[in-house]
Amino acid sequence: MATIESNDLSVGDALKDFYAVPDYQREYVWEEDQIRQLLDDVRAEQADAPDTDYFVGSIVTCTGAAGRLDLIDGQQRMTTLFVILCAYRDRLQALGETQHAAVDALLATQKVDDQGRETFEVRLDLQYKDAGKLLAGLVERKVPEPKTWTRSMANIMTAYDTATAFYEKEFKDDVIELRKFFGYLNNRVKLIRVRTDSLARALKIFETINDRGVGLDAMDLLKNLLFMKAQKSEFDALKVGWKTLIDALHGAGESLSASSATSFFLPMASKSYVRTNSIPGC
């Protein structure tokens, strides 16, 4: 493949491939307002221009292991879309519909290994520890008890409940209109997927996109910078340190400033000198 490949894809076409959110990425943090906003926006566009494509953002990927694409940017959006589709399938079933093979295929597939054994493979794999294999649980309808949920798992279930409530309120028991919404989401909602052949190049693209005012805050850019400066052998220590700090601040109800995190993490990330004032937002 080319060094950098860019395509505009419908949600349905994007989910013909398999993705992984690497374990050094931040956990799922979208909340009810963001999820509801995405659903409302898609619904409004469908109502206003059902034959027109609707762009919801970009994702940055690189070639990963086992035929998957690692999501370097856009994992929050992709996870939300995936959960919205899980909720759609379950709403169909709640209304007595048994035909949902199309959405099933976007969520997971059955593969056969070299021994002829059938294996179940979810199209989006959240590899960070706090995900708790919850997406696979949603797909297989085997969600763990709430008492075992991490903060990330609770956020994912909030996304699922928000989508379910949206379908119930917006479409009530109208299966035809519910399916039309899925058709629009599947065929007309578009993403730009940037694909590279290396993590380093994907991280650089992520930095360039966000440095030009599209998307994430200074802390996301800082985390990206730290991983760019670190050796791959240092990733485990870096991600553990980052999560420890974020969890401690979250528990104390505090936010993390870019300057304080820079001081905390520079010794872990690299022996190279990184100027605090070179980080956007500092």
Short mmCIF file of N, CA, C and O in Angstrom, two decimals, residues 151 245-256:
data_model
loop_
_atom_site.label_atom_id
_atom_site.label_comp_id
_atom_site.label_asym_id
_atom_site.label_seq_id
_atom_site.Cartn_x
_atom_site.Cartn_y
_atom_site.Cartn_z
N ARG A 151 -14.84 2.60 34.95
CA ARG A 151 -15.40 3.87 34.47
C ARG A 151 -15.63 3.84 32.97
O ARG A 151 -16.66 4.32 32.48
N LEU A 245 -2.16 8.47 36.98
CA LEU A 245 -2.34 9.90 37.22
C LEU A 245 -3.75 10.34 36.89
O LEU A 245 -4.39 11.05 37.67
N ILE A 246 -4.28 9.90 35.76
CA ILE A 246 -5.63 10.29 35.35
C ILE A 246 -6.65 9.78 36.36
O ILE A 246 -7.57 10.50 36.75
N ASP A 247 -6.51 8.53 36.80
CA ASP A 247 -7.45 7.97 37.76
C ASP A 247 -7.41 8.71 39.09
O ASP A 247 -8.45 8.96 39.72
N ALA A 248 -6.20 9.06 39.53
CA ALA A 248 -6.07 9.78 40.80
C ALA A 248 -6.73 11.16 40.72
O ALA A 248 -7.44 11.58 41.64
N LEU A 249 -6.51 11.86 39.60
CA LEU A 249 -7.11 13.17 39.44
C LEU A 249 -8.62 13.08 39.29
O LEU A 249 -9.36 13.90 39.83
N HIS A 250 -9.07 12.06 38.57
CA HIS A 250 -10.52 11.87 38.40
C HIS A 250 -11.17 11.61 39.76
O HIS A 250 -12.23 12.16 40.07
N GLY A 251 -10.53 10.78 40.57
CA GLY A 251 -11.09 10.48 41.88
C GLY A 251 -11.13 11.69 42.79
O GLY A 251 -11.99 11.80 43.66
N ALA A 252 -10.19 12.62 42.56
CA ALA A 252 -10.15 13.83 43.38
C ALA A 252 -10.98 14.96 42.79
O ALA A 252 -11.05 16.05 43.37
N GLY A 253 -11.59 14.71 41.64
CA GLY A 253 -12.40 15.73 40.99
C GLY A 253 -11.58 16.85 40.39
O GLY A 253 -12.07 17.98 40.22
N GLU A 254 -10.34 16.55 40.04
CA GLU A 254 -9.45 17.56 39.48
C GLU A 254 -9.22 17.28 38.01
O GLU A 254 -9.39 16.17 37.52
N SER A 255 -8.77 18.31 37.28
CA SER A 255 -8.38 18.15 35.88
C SER A 255 -6.87 18.21 35.80
O SER A 255 -6.19 18.68 36.71
N LEU A 256 -6.35 17.74 34.67
CA LEU A 256 -4.91 17.66 34.48
C LEU A 256 -4.44 18.75 33.55
O LEU A 256 -4.94 18.88 32.44
#
